[in-house]
Amino acid sequence: MNVRSQISMVFHLDKCIGCHTCSIACKNVWTDRRGTEYMWWNNVETKPGTGYPTKWEDQEKYRGGWEKQDDRLRLKSTTKFRTVTDIFHNPSGASMDDYYEPWTYKYADLFNAPEGSDQPTAMPISMVTGEYINVEAGPNWDDDLGGSPVYAANDPNLEGLTEVQRQQLFAIERLVFFYFPRICNHCLNPGCVAACPSGALYKRGEDGIVLIDQKRCRGWRACVAACPYKKTFYNWSTGKSEKCILCFPRVETGQAPACFHSCVGRIRYLGVLLYDADRIEDVARSEDAGLIDAHRSMILNPHDPAVVEAARQNGIHDAVIQSAQQSPVYKFVKEWKIALPPHIEFRTLPMLFYVPPMSPVMASSEEGMVKSVSDDFFHDIEQARVPLQFLGNLFGAGHQAKVVYALKKQKAIRTYRRALTVGDISMDVARRMLTEADCSPEEAEAIYNLTSLCTFDDRFVIPPAHREEAIEMMLDPHEHRASTGFGFVDAPKRGL
Amino acid sequence: MAIESAFFADQILFIVLPYLSLISFLFVSIRRYFRQTFTYSSLSSQFLENQQHFWAVVPFHYGIILLFVGHLAAFLVPRTVLAWNSVPLRLYILEAAAFVFGVLTFVGLVSIVVRRFSDPKVKLVTSPADWVILAMFGVQIFTGLYTAVFHGWGSSWFAASVTPYLWSLFTLNPDITPIVAMPWMVKLHIIGAYIMFAFFPFTRLVHVLVVPNPYLWRKPQVVRWYGIKRLLRSR
Ligand code: SF4
């Protein structure tokens, strides 16, 4: 057992209201610079939809993630040999067209336009060239277009859905969608790290945050191709690749990352998971159907004395172990099993988990009439308006079982809480539903509390970073006085 | 008198210049690596334009690398090259191959220039230094191809005459006699090379120095520890 600690995340999709506050918080802090305008380290997609970059889940197009070939894992985007021969032109390289050309508006024209009979307009101009552009796509172009034949109908997750199910998803009055906020998953078996020809990408040993060493990156863009979530980006201005850094300067000082902190729906949870690093390769090689279980099984119980001992042996600080014991992520993922990794079939072992959304249940239409809730408010999960296969493709490697389990449990808890507070459902029914959903009343209360009544400190259990143990601190601190951060920092200036 | 000043010019160009260029190449590259590490990048523009990129960059790189390897071989193992060339057919093959790679490089270079001019986004990320090196490559390829056509069997006379001269430079005992009698186009080619080496570390060409090599041998996952734990772990 080789215990390591990982700062992990849970996004509760039932709570996301699609306000994009998270994306804006991130953009303002990190990607408001030349060359990064098009990057959204945090973005919120409408599902079904094509997402950002367009159809990122289609790995026949982008060739991200890992492939299993006769029990061996290999990157889908490249091999060691091809990395060398393709170094001049990356055949799976995404281009700006796959994202969008960033633009702004000529606001000054609103003030400076000469007097005339028309209203002055602020024309869109490209943030790359500064020329006028005809805006044809954007990072969130299909926002709320759940039923769109242009966007939603091209969602790769619709694979395996019957014609009837598709109809059901797109029928005008039953049209349904939900939001899917995405950041880097800080995976255990990251494709980006494995693909980097320069070895510039690395996972931090202490907390598992995946970073790109800006000094070692040479702009080969192998990481951009290899990340199946398309969460590494190429800064075309500095010639370096960049990605979500999980706001490590904030995390190290005990603050939640910007997107977590600002989340209006309070859908985001952050905490430590302890895992067995010796099992990474084995787990990543398991069969599709067993991937989720294997992934869960490598996450260790932080209350188990043997695990605690092994963690100590491995140099994990007591404070971090304590933090792992209080981790909300551990509860969602391991104890309650209602948070699932996105597209685990890409085999990067993501450490961001999603609580799948209950479909909107408030109203449905029947024979042209809008039928409101009352009697079958808690209709059957199988009749969910988002077909289970769709959610299974997204969160279950194509299998529905884990999604059904998570939804059943959530539904039982709602019923239970309703029986408690409203009383229009009998407690017997509620309890039976709980038992069927593999959930005790205590667990139901705990899930309810952490879902609905959670405070800031419940949601974010951030381990102390112990920067005092960092090698930089072993050097003479006076030497680094008044310099930016630790050590010397190069100005991020494009080379000649 | 005229002969003397020509000889003087030759000394400047073929003794002083190469040493200056070597000093510039080594000193500035190393200094830049440590002082401005961030600026070492391939500065790829494939992200901004993905179609022409392939047809421009790939022929250019394969062409120039093979040509470079050819020059290097004649420099390092001149006897092997001469032995190879002792059979006429093999000489023809080598010469033809070199010419084809030269043309390949030329085609790639032209496409690169066209691409950098015609695509507004790519033009935007093209610096004055980029235009200078492109021009230098243009001169080198022109003089190189001209030499290949009008002063044939270069692979042999390079190994026989230029290599001794280059070695005399490296052994700090410069002897330019084999060079002075060379046709002026060949001289231009050599001088151009020196100027390029001198200018090299000031340009994006430094990406050549950081081509990935440990990649082929390293394990797929990279983990970095900081501080005390890093020291503990290295036991
Ligand atoms: S801020 Fe929170 S609620 Fe709003 S879109 Fe982002 S994740 Fe969803």
XYZ file of C-alpha atoms and ligand atoms in Angstrom:
739
model
C 0.000 0.000 0.000
C 1.443 3.320 -1.129
C -0.855 5.915 0.415
C -1.052 9.304 -1.204
C -3.338 12.199 -0.590
C -5.375 13.906 -3.269
C -7.476 17.031 -3.092
C -10.681 15.877 -4.733
C -13.954 17.424 -5.693
C -17.656 16.735 -5.911
C -20.085 18.720 -8.038
C -23.726 18.220 -7.129
C -25.482 18.633 -10.460
C -28.935 18.877 -8.985
C -27.935 22.162 -7.464
C -26.270 23.814 -10.442
C -28.367 26.687 -11.745
C -26.182 27.375 -14.772
C -25.320 30.906 -13.756
C -21.674 30.741 -14.953
C -20.446 32.666 -11.937
C -17.777 30.014 -11.506
C -16.479 30.517 -15.051
C -16.326 34.264 -14.619
C -14.543 34.017 -11.272
C -11.914 31.801 -12.872
C -11.577 33.934 -15.981
C -11.068 37.101 -13.969
C -8.412 35.550 -11.790
C -6.439 33.439 -14.252
C -7.215 33.713 -17.939
C -7.675 37.377 -18.552
C -4.391 37.647 -20.431
C -3.156 37.754 -23.996
C -3.224 34.253 -25.468
C -5.608 32.907 -22.849
C -8.743 34.775 -23.850
C -10.235 31.694 -25.431
C -9.493 29.451 -22.442
C -12.139 28.539 -19.919
C -10.462 26.461 -17.254
C -13.929 26.292 -15.731
C -16.852 26.133 -18.087
C -20.502 25.187 -17.713
C -22.130 23.156 -20.447
C -25.731 22.471 -21.244
C -26.382 18.754 -21.576
C -27.417 17.404 -23.989
C -25.173 19.665 -25.992
C -21.901 19.697 -27.849
C -19.873 21.459 -25.184
C -16.534 23.239 -25.297
C -14.476 22.612 -27.327
C -17.141 21.432 -29.729
C -17.844 17.739 -29.212
C -14.925 17.261 -26.828
C -16.315 13.890 -25.765
C -15.894 12.489 -29.253
C -12.511 10.804 -28.950
C -12.575 9.636 -32.549
C -12.161 13.304 -33.322
C -9.839 14.454 -30.536
C -8.119 11.189 -29.640
C -7.826 11.971 -25.935
C -7.478 9.551 -23.035
C -6.254 5.965 -22.833
C -7.053 2.855 -24.808
C -6.870 -0.705 -23.647
C -5.073 -2.995 -26.058
C -4.616 -6.614 -25.027
C -4.455 -5.702 -21.377
C -2.036 -2.880 -21.993
C -2.835 0.765 -21.655
C -1.779 3.169 -24.331
C -2.555 6.770 -25.106
C -5.067 7.155 -27.866
C -3.394 10.268 -29.230
C 0.129 9.015 -29.743
C 2.858 6.491 -29.047
C 6.371 7.203 -27.891
C 7.651 6.684 -31.409
C 4.985 8.852 -32.999
C 5.621 11.598 -30.477
C 9.036 11.931 -32.052
C 8.002 11.614 -35.685
C 4.960 13.868 -35.278
C 6.725 16.506 -33.263
C 6.575 19.061 -36.078
C 2.866 18.787 -36.656
C 0.547 17.312 -34.075
C -2.004 15.254 -36.039
C -4.499 15.317 -33.169
C -3.824 18.953 -32.422
C -6.909 21.026 -31.732
C -7.025 24.432 -33.373
C -8.723 27.639 -32.394
C -11.645 26.747 -34.657
C -12.489 23.851 -32.350
C -12.923 26.348 -29.528
C -13.803 29.788 -30.840
C -12.119 33.014 -31.770
C -12.357 35.293 -28.752
C -13.844 38.685 -29.342
C -14.746 41.896 -27.632
C -16.664 44.956 -28.761
C -15.485 48.367 -29.858
C -17.108 50.060 -26.934
C -15.312 53.319 -27.595
C -17.434 53.753 -30.736
C -20.463 54.193 -28.511
C -18.944 57.379 -27.212
C -16.929 58.604 -30.153
C -19.324 58.001 -33.047
C -20.203 61.217 -34.853
C -23.737 62.440 -34.482
C -26.047 60.763 -36.955
C -29.530 59.434 -37.433
C -28.620 55.898 -36.273
C -27.778 54.604 -32.874
C -24.045 53.977 -32.626
C -23.171 50.321 -32.239
C -20.227 48.567 -30.689
C -19.029 46.191 -33.377
C -17.406 42.891 -32.434
C -13.653 42.713 -32.945
C -11.373 39.732 -32.646
C -9.241 39.674 -29.524
C -6.553 37.943 -31.555
C -6.173 40.174 -34.581
C -8.146 43.236 -33.512
C -10.059 43.113 -36.815
C -13.825 43.153 -37.128
C -15.204 39.643 -36.995
C -18.430 37.936 -37.682
C -19.132 36.054 -34.481
C -20.218 32.544 -35.353
C -19.474 30.509 -32.278
C -18.614 31.003 -28.654
C -17.629 29.000 -25.617
C -21.184 28.593 -24.495
C -22.983 28.923 -27.762
C -25.552 26.230 -27.031
C -26.406 27.462 -23.555
C -29.881 26.219 -22.628
C -30.432 24.826 -26.134
C -31.350 21.440 -24.713
C -33.604 20.502 -27.620
C -31.572 21.966 -30.431
C -31.174 19.777 -33.521
C -27.887 21.572 -34.245
C -26.257 21.216 -30.848
C -28.046 18.890 -28.444
C -28.759 16.320 -31.148
C -25.012 15.989 -31.738
C -24.148 15.175 -28.139
C -21.861 12.109 -28.191
C -23.617 10.788 -25.083
C -26.753 10.076 -27.088
C -25.105 6.932 -28.363
C -27.110 3.812 -27.615
C -30.339 5.705 -27.049
C -33.345 4.376 -28.908
C -35.202 6.570 -31.373
C -38.076 6.760 -28.903
C -35.787 7.959 -26.150
C -34.303 10.586 -28.417
C -37.764 11.756 -29.389
C -38.616 11.928 -25.752
C -35.552 14.036 -25.059
C -36.323 16.483 -27.827
C -40.135 16.561 -27.864
C -40.918 20.182 -27.596
C -42.900 20.221 -24.389
C -40.878 17.576 -22.667
C -37.604 19.052 -23.667
C -35.094 18.705 -20.901
C -31.536 19.661 -20.108
C -29.215 20.108 -17.183
C -25.941 21.879 -16.522
C -22.567 20.277 -16.464
C -19.817 22.477 -14.981
C -16.326 21.242 -15.792
C -12.806 21.907 -14.561
C -9.636 19.834 -14.734
C -10.241 16.544 -12.921
C -6.711 16.333 -11.519
C -6.705 12.680 -12.507
C -4.693 9.866 -10.962
C -3.595 8.581 -14.360
C -3.512 11.804 -16.331
C -3.146 11.517 -20.091
C -1.638 14.998 -20.299
C 1.226 14.105 -17.950
C 1.929 10.855 -19.759
C 2.002 12.531 -23.167
C 4.267 15.490 -22.448
C 7.465 15.052 -24.482
C 9.311 17.499 -22.234
C 8.128 16.058 -18.932
C 6.805 19.504 -18.061
C 3.540 18.229 -16.621
C 3.509 16.703 -13.199
C 1.279 15.755 -10.349
C 2.127 17.294 -7.010
C 2.956 14.516 -4.598
C 1.387 16.209 -1.577
C -2.050 17.037 -2.903
C -2.294 15.574 -6.395
C -2.815 18.868 -8.198
C -1.726 18.500 -11.830
C 0.398 21.381 -13.075
C 2.410 22.422 -16.111
C 5.918 23.616 -15.389
C 5.923 26.813 -17.411
C 9.687 26.800 -17.645
C 9.884 23.312 -19.069
C 6.926 23.463 -21.411
C 8.092 23.839 -25.000
C 4.702 24.123 -26.600
C 4.566 20.687 -28.293
C 0.855 20.511 -27.296
C 0.826 16.760 -26.755
C -1.066 17.361 -23.508
C -3.825 19.219 -25.309
C -4.377 16.202 -27.531
C -4.054 13.596 -24.779
C -6.439 15.107 -22.222
C -9.830 13.566 -23.021
C -11.601 16.354 -21.145
C -9.775 19.004 -23.184
C -8.728 20.843 -20.065
C -5.201 21.701 -21.067
C -4.947 24.655 -23.398
C -2.254 26.142 -25.596
C -1.423 29.776 -25.008
C -0.693 30.860 -28.561
C 0.930 34.065 -27.384
C 3.515 32.766 -24.911
C 3.956 29.437 -26.695
C 3.262 27.490 -23.503
C 0.379 25.268 -22.479
C -1.712 26.124 -19.462
C -4.399 24.483 -17.421
C -6.562 24.711 -14.316
C -4.255 24.896 -11.305
C -7.048 24.280 -8.799
C -6.137 27.747 -7.498
C -3.238 26.191 -5.598
C -2.093 29.535 -4.192
C -5.530 29.826 -2.605
C -5.711 26.203 -1.498
C -2.272 26.442 0.109
C -3.515 29.315 2.204
C -6.677 27.531 3.227
C -9.053 29.209 0.797
C -11.361 27.418 -1.593
C -10.523 27.737 -5.313
C -12.175 30.732 -6.962
C -14.839 28.743 -8.794
C -15.714 26.830 -5.611
C -15.794 29.938 -3.494
C -18.014 31.875 -5.856
C -20.437 29.071 -6.721
C -23.911 30.455 -6.328
C -25.665 27.102 -6.278
C -23.194 25.852 -3.659
C -22.850 22.715 -5.694
C -19.145 22.305 -5.088
C -17.370 20.283 -2.414
C -13.670 19.882 -1.860
C -11.741 17.562 0.410
C -8.922 15.075 0.676
C -9.091 11.471 -0.481
C -6.393 8.984 0.468
C -5.674 6.449 -2.232
C -3.364 3.574 -2.973
C -0.944 4.756 -5.637
C 0.350 1.227 -6.257
C -2.959 0.314 -7.828
C -3.222 3.109 -10.388
C -2.195 1.038 -13.374
C -4.266 -1.994 -12.437
C -7.362 0.060 -11.849
C -6.952 1.996 -15.063
C -6.780 -1.318 -16.896
C -10.001 -2.837 -15.541
C -12.938 -3.738 -17.741
C -15.339 -0.906 -18.598
C -18.101 -2.321 -16.431
C -15.846 -2.666 -13.407
C -14.052 0.665 -13.711
C -16.146 2.608 -11.241
C -15.906 -0.079 -8.577
C -12.176 -0.468 -9.112
C -11.681 3.272 -8.921
C -13.686 3.420 -5.707
C -11.796 0.519 -4.232
C -8.446 2.256 -4.541
C -9.759 5.118 -2.427
C -8.830 4.202 1.134
C -10.804 4.519 4.344
C -9.097 7.303 6.324
C -10.526 5.902 9.574
C -8.870 2.524 9.104
C -5.866 2.404 11.489
C -3.826 0.426 8.960
C -4.398 3.117 6.344
C -3.557 5.872 8.822
C -0.349 4.087 9.744
C 0.651 3.575 6.105
C -0.152 7.210 5.377
C 2.101 8.340 8.215
C 4.843 6.055 6.940
C 4.531 7.749 3.594
C 5.104 11.163 5.128
C 1.488 12.351 5.030
C 1.023 14.891 7.772
C -1.385 14.101 10.642
C -3.313 17.246 9.859
C -3.883 16.028 6.320
C -5.076 12.636 7.587
C -7.489 14.379 9.919
C -8.705 16.486 7.058
C -9.254 13.304 5.023
C -11.383 11.927 7.834
C -13.694 14.919 7.576
C -13.693 15.048 3.812
C -17.148 15.619 2.298
C -15.843 14.064 -0.904
C -15.117 10.783 0.859
C -18.695 10.645 2.050
C -20.240 11.335 -1.331
C -17.963 9.012 -3.244
C -17.198 6.148 -0.931
C -19.720 6.036 1.903
C -22.866 7.081 0.079
C -21.759 6.157 -3.429
C -23.857 8.850 -5.037
C -21.020 10.780 -6.709
C -19.644 9.343 -9.947
C -16.611 10.156 -12.088
C -17.302 11.637 -15.533
C -16.492 9.399 -18.494
C -14.320 7.031 -16.530
C -13.985 4.962 -19.707
C -11.304 7.464 -20.750
C -9.272 5.726 -18.022
C -7.499 8.747 -16.628
C -9.115 8.096 -13.223
C -10.599 11.552 -12.668
C -10.775 12.837 -9.101
C -13.726 15.113 -9.656
C -17.040 13.376 -9.061
C -20.576 14.320 -9.999
C -23.817 13.667 -8.204
C -26.060 12.915 -11.205
C -29.063 15.175 -11.566
C -32.606 14.067 -10.839
C -34.502 15.111 -13.916
C -36.675 18.139 -13.469
C -39.741 16.664 -11.860
C -41.976 19.639 -11.420
C -44.237 19.239 -14.394
C -44.728 17.097 -17.417
C -47.046 17.329 -20.321
C -49.556 14.703 -21.160
C -51.869 14.850 -24.131
C -51.116 18.493 -24.609
C -51.990 19.391 -21.035
C -49.426 20.507 -18.539
C -49.809 18.157 -15.687
C -48.587 19.501 -12.404
C -47.025 17.541 -9.664
C -49.197 16.499 -6.773
C -49.740 12.739 -6.718
C -46.795 11.409 -8.657
C -44.352 14.105 -7.645
C -41.803 11.400 -7.012
C -42.344 9.452 -10.156
C -40.336 6.422 -10.985
C -36.666 6.896 -11.725
C -36.963 4.695 -14.785
C -39.388 7.210 -16.206
C -36.908 10.003 -15.702
C -37.099 12.639 -18.352
C -33.398 12.435 -19.007
C -33.037 8.893 -20.344
C -30.920 6.837 -17.978
C -28.765 5.665 -20.825
C -27.718 9.260 -21.409
C -26.608 9.636 -17.804
C -25.053 6.174 -17.972
C -22.958 7.244 -20.943
C -21.840 10.328 -19.081
C -21.214 8.943 -15.610
C -21.240 5.166 -15.855
C -18.945 4.201 -18.736
C -22.076 3.318 -20.700
C -23.730 1.384 -17.865
C -26.784 2.577 -16.004
C -26.528 0.660 -12.734
C -24.410 3.138 -10.770
C -26.478 6.071 -11.969
C -29.726 4.321 -11.040
C -28.331 3.610 -7.588
C -27.416 7.259 -7.040
C -30.732 8.548 -8.330
C -32.779 6.042 -6.329
C -31.047 7.075 -3.176
C -31.600 10.746 -3.827
C -35.198 10.156 -4.640
C -35.728 8.103 -1.487
C -34.196 10.864 0.579
C -36.510 13.435 -0.956
C -39.480 11.241 -0.233
C -38.272 10.679 3.286
C -37.763 14.374 3.936
C -41.153 15.123 2.469
C -42.759 12.552 4.735
C -41.037 14.240 7.656
C -41.750 17.845 6.858
C -44.888 17.916 4.710
C -46.418 14.659 5.799
C -48.409 13.934 2.641
C -46.493 10.719 2.146
C -46.692 8.008 4.723
C -43.557 7.355 6.727
C -43.862 3.633 6.005
C -43.618 4.242 2.289
C -40.694 6.579 2.806
C -38.816 4.105 4.967
C -39.429 1.290 2.551
C -38.038 3.454 -0.233
C -34.988 4.184 1.854
C -34.347 0.497 2.481
C -34.796 -0.250 -1.189
C -32.296 2.481 -1.979
C -29.735 1.001 0.412
C -29.924 3.987 2.740
C -30.508 4.246 6.477
C -32.490 7.136 7.988
C -29.246 8.409 9.545
C -27.514 8.351 6.197
C -30.496 10.081 4.649
C -30.241 12.845 7.224
C -26.502 13.177 6.654
C -26.924 13.403 2.884
C -29.767 15.853 3.314
C -27.653 18.011 5.597
C -24.590 18.043 3.391
C -26.725 18.688 0.324
C -29.103 21.332 1.571
C -27.883 22.868 4.795
C -24.151 22.788 4.280
C -22.048 25.722 5.391
C -18.872 26.942 3.774
C -16.770 24.860 6.141
C -18.830 21.739 5.526
C -18.300 22.013 1.814
C -14.630 22.867 1.789
C -12.382 20.858 4.061
C -9.003 22.082 2.927
C -5.916 20.400 4.364
C -3.131 22.624 5.633
C -0.434 22.823 2.982
C 2.588 22.801 5.278
C 4.547 25.044 3.035
C 6.943 25.438 5.938
C 8.298 22.068 4.841
C 8.901 23.228 1.312
C 12.449 23.164 0.064
C 12.283 26.854 -0.723
C 11.859 27.549 2.954
C 15.015 25.652 3.715
C 16.910 28.267 1.768
C 17.622 31.672 3.165
C 14.283 33.477 3.219
C 15.998 36.864 3.247
C 17.350 36.110 -0.162
C 13.838 35.877 -1.537
C 12.456 38.860 0.276
C 10.332 41.054 -1.977
C 10.413 38.583 -4.845
C 7.170 37.233 -6.217
C 6.129 34.030 -4.505
C 8.833 31.516 -3.794
C 12.078 31.836 -5.643
C 12.479 33.877 -8.788
C 9.783 34.219 -11.314
C 10.438 34.795 -14.995
C 8.236 37.315 -16.666
C 5.886 35.204 -18.835
C 7.074 36.896 -21.990
C 7.023 35.322 -25.420
C 10.504 34.476 -26.657
C 11.870 35.834 -29.910
C 48.406 44.022 -52.554
C 45.033 42.892 -53.812
C 45.924 39.339 -53.020
C 46.966 40.318 -49.546
C 43.723 42.137 -48.718
C 41.719 39.212 -50.115
C 43.708 36.968 -47.858
C 43.023 39.306 -44.971
C 39.280 39.181 -45.677
C 39.447 35.402 -45.792
C 41.125 35.377 -42.436
C 38.421 37.530 -40.922
C 35.622 35.490 -42.479
C 36.991 32.012 -41.984
C 38.945 32.319 -38.770
C 37.602 35.215 -36.723
C 33.964 34.874 -37.689
C 33.609 31.171 -36.837
C 35.117 31.691 -33.403
C 32.899 34.690 -32.739
C 29.876 32.773 -33.873
C 30.747 29.780 -31.711
C 31.196 32.010 -28.684
C 27.889 33.739 -29.337
C 26.143 30.413 -29.878
C 27.388 28.803 -26.689
C 27.422 31.790 -24.399
C 24.058 33.274 -25.309
C 22.219 29.929 -25.530
C 23.400 28.854 -22.108
C 22.837 32.237 -20.554
C 19.368 32.430 -22.036
C 18.583 28.927 -20.811
C 19.345 29.880 -17.234
C 18.268 33.514 -17.234
C 15.191 33.377 -19.440
C 14.141 29.763 -19.301
C 10.568 30.716 -20.005
C 11.448 31.886 -23.502
C 12.542 28.417 -24.629
C 9.594 27.192 -26.654
C 8.800 25.858 -30.095
C 6.339 28.779 -30.361
C 4.090 26.585 -32.467
C 1.394 28.317 -34.478
C -0.472 25.146 -35.431
C -3.206 26.172 -33.026
C -3.892 29.288 -35.065
C -3.810 27.641 -38.487
C -3.991 23.904 -38.839
C -4.126 23.107 -42.575
C -1.220 24.793 -44.354
C 0.828 24.105 -41.244
C 1.318 20.462 -42.135
C 2.466 21.100 -45.701
C 4.839 23.831 -44.643
C 6.390 22.686 -41.414
C 6.763 18.961 -42.020
C 8.742 19.072 -45.318
C 10.878 21.878 -43.982
C 11.835 20.086 -40.788
C 12.485 16.701 -42.348
C 14.484 18.333 -45.123
C 16.608 20.519 -42.918
C 17.282 17.772 -40.369
C 18.453 15.318 -43.010
C 20.644 17.972 -44.600
C 22.102 18.793 -41.226
C 22.810 15.133 -40.540
C 24.514 14.921 -43.937
C 26.798 17.865 -43.174
C 27.491 16.446 -39.745
C 28.441 13.053 -41.170
C 30.898 14.584 -43.636
C 32.392 16.485 -40.733
C 32.568 13.638 -38.225
C 33.305 10.623 -40.399
C 34.833 12.013 -43.627
C 36.651 8.758 -44.414
C 33.477 6.739 -44.285
C 31.794 9.227 -46.602
C 34.691 9.124 -49.046
C 34.749 5.337 -48.961
C 31.029 5.272 -49.665
C 31.503 7.679 -52.554
C 34.283 5.594 -54.113
C 31.628 3.618 -55.969
C 30.084 5.988 -58.536
C 26.555 4.643 -58.166
C 26.633 5.233 -54.425
C 27.964 8.730 -54.998
C 25.091 9.469 -57.373
C 22.568 8.194 -54.875
C 24.000 10.327 -52.084
C 24.162 13.445 -54.234
C 20.651 12.924 -55.540
C 19.298 12.338 -52.056
C 20.969 15.485 -50.762
C 19.517 17.465 -53.640
C 16.026 16.082 -53.034
C 16.215 17.028 -49.359
C 17.409 20.464 -50.361
C 14.408 20.902 -52.623
C 12.126 19.555 -49.897
C 13.503 22.131 -47.480
C 13.116 24.840 -50.077
C 9.477 23.924 -50.733
C 8.827 23.849 -46.987
C 10.493 27.203 -46.501
C 8.486 28.840 -49.255
C 5.269 27.413 -47.801
C 6.233 28.687 -44.370
C 6.810 32.174 -45.695
C 3.560 32.122 -47.661
C 1.665 30.895 -44.613
C 3.173 33.502 -42.351
C 2.268 36.233 -44.808
C -1.197 35.093 -45.763
C -2.783 34.036 -42.490
C -3.517 37.109 -40.385
C -3.312 35.248 -37.071
C -0.034 33.567 -37.906
C 1.363 36.842 -39.204
C 0.525 38.351 -35.856
C 2.757 35.940 -33.962
C 5.654 36.328 -36.396
C 8.409 38.446 -34.925
C 11.067 40.425 -36.820
C 13.584 37.811 -35.676
C 11.456 35.168 -37.392
C 11.650 37.024 -40.699
C 15.398 37.346 -40.307
C 15.925 33.635 -39.763
C 13.594 32.776 -42.608
C 15.646 35.038 -44.865
C 18.835 33.409 -43.636
C 17.461 29.977 -44.366
C 16.511 31.257 -47.804
C 20.080 32.336 -48.482
C 21.509 29.058 -47.155
C 19.187 26.917 -49.224
C 19.808 28.967 -52.333
C 23.591 28.849 -52.024
C 23.378 25.194 -51.047
C 21.260 24.192 -54.028
C 23.391 26.301 -56.353
C 26.483 24.544 -55.071
C 24.847 21.169 -55.506
C 24.030 21.931 -59.133
C 27.084 23.858 -60.320
C 29.838 22.548 -58.089
C 28.890 18.872 -58.025
C 30.136 16.018 -55.872
C 30.009 18.194 -52.806
C 29.726 15.201 -50.538
C 33.214 14.202 -51.609
C 34.992 17.541 -51.683
C 33.307 18.587 -48.421
C 34.794 15.559 -46.722
C 38.143 16.064 -48.420
C 38.619 19.830 -48.046
C 36.094 21.489 -45.778
C 36.290 18.902 -43.033
C 40.062 19.342 -42.510
C 39.513 23.085 -42.361
C 36.694 22.725 -39.799
C 38.785 20.365 -37.711
C 41.658 22.829 -37.835
C 39.307 25.361 -36.278
C 38.254 22.968 -33.554
C 41.806 22.038 -32.736
C 42.626 25.763 -32.413
C 45.124 25.532 -35.231
C 43.211 27.250 -38.032
C 44.343 26.516 -41.554
C 42.271 28.135 -44.272
C 44.252 26.996 -47.285
C 41.650 24.433 -48.400
C 38.981 27.149 -48.272
C 40.521 30.137 -50.028
C 40.355 28.521 -53.438
C 36.687 27.571 -53.102
C 34.110 29.099 -55.472
C 32.542 32.172 -53.970
C 29.074 30.589 -53.769
C 30.484 27.916 -51.497
C 32.203 30.555 -49.428
C 28.935 32.390 -49.114
C 27.311 29.211 -47.889
C 29.937 28.756 -45.203
C 29.838 32.388 -44.088
C 26.040 32.231 -43.992
C 26.250 29.225 -41.713
C 28.507 31.092 -39.306
C 26.174 34.050 -39.202
C 23.231 31.747 -38.533
C 25.019 30.068 -35.666
C 25.823 33.447 -34.182
C 22.239 34.606 -34.495
C 20.742 31.269 -33.429
C 20.432 31.874 -29.670
C 18.616 35.164 -30.197
C 15.800 33.498 -32.086
C 13.155 30.823 -31.777
C 15.735 28.393 -33.169
C 16.704 27.614 -29.573
C 13.836 25.127 -29.593
C 16.273 22.820 -31.376
C 18.316 22.656 -28.172
C 15.400 21.492 -26.065
C 13.951 18.785 -28.287
C 12.577 16.133 -26.000
C 14.868 13.242 -25.348
C 14.221 11.747 -21.897
C 10.656 11.188 -23.012
C 11.380 7.928 -24.737
C 12.684 6.384 -21.526
C 10.661 7.938 -18.779
C 7.668 6.405 -17.011
C 4.280 7.750 -18.054
C 3.433 9.465 -14.786
C 5.492 12.208 -13.189
C 5.090 13.123 -9.525
C 6.984 15.940 -7.870
C 7.379 16.322 -4.128
C 8.476 19.439 -2.425
C 10.649 19.989 0.560
C 11.615 17.505 3.208
C 9.441 14.782 1.788
C 11.296 14.955 -1.463
C 14.530 14.278 0.379
C 12.965 11.487 2.431
C 11.574 9.860 -0.643
C 14.774 9.822 -2.593
C 16.262 7.215 -0.255
S -21.398 29.009 -10.094
Fe -22.147 27.040 -9.326
S -24.348 27.096 -9.749
Fe -23.439 28.690 -11.029
S -22.996 27.623 -12.994
Fe -21.128 27.473 -11.755
S -21.337 25.493 -10.758
Fe -23.397 26.015 -11.487
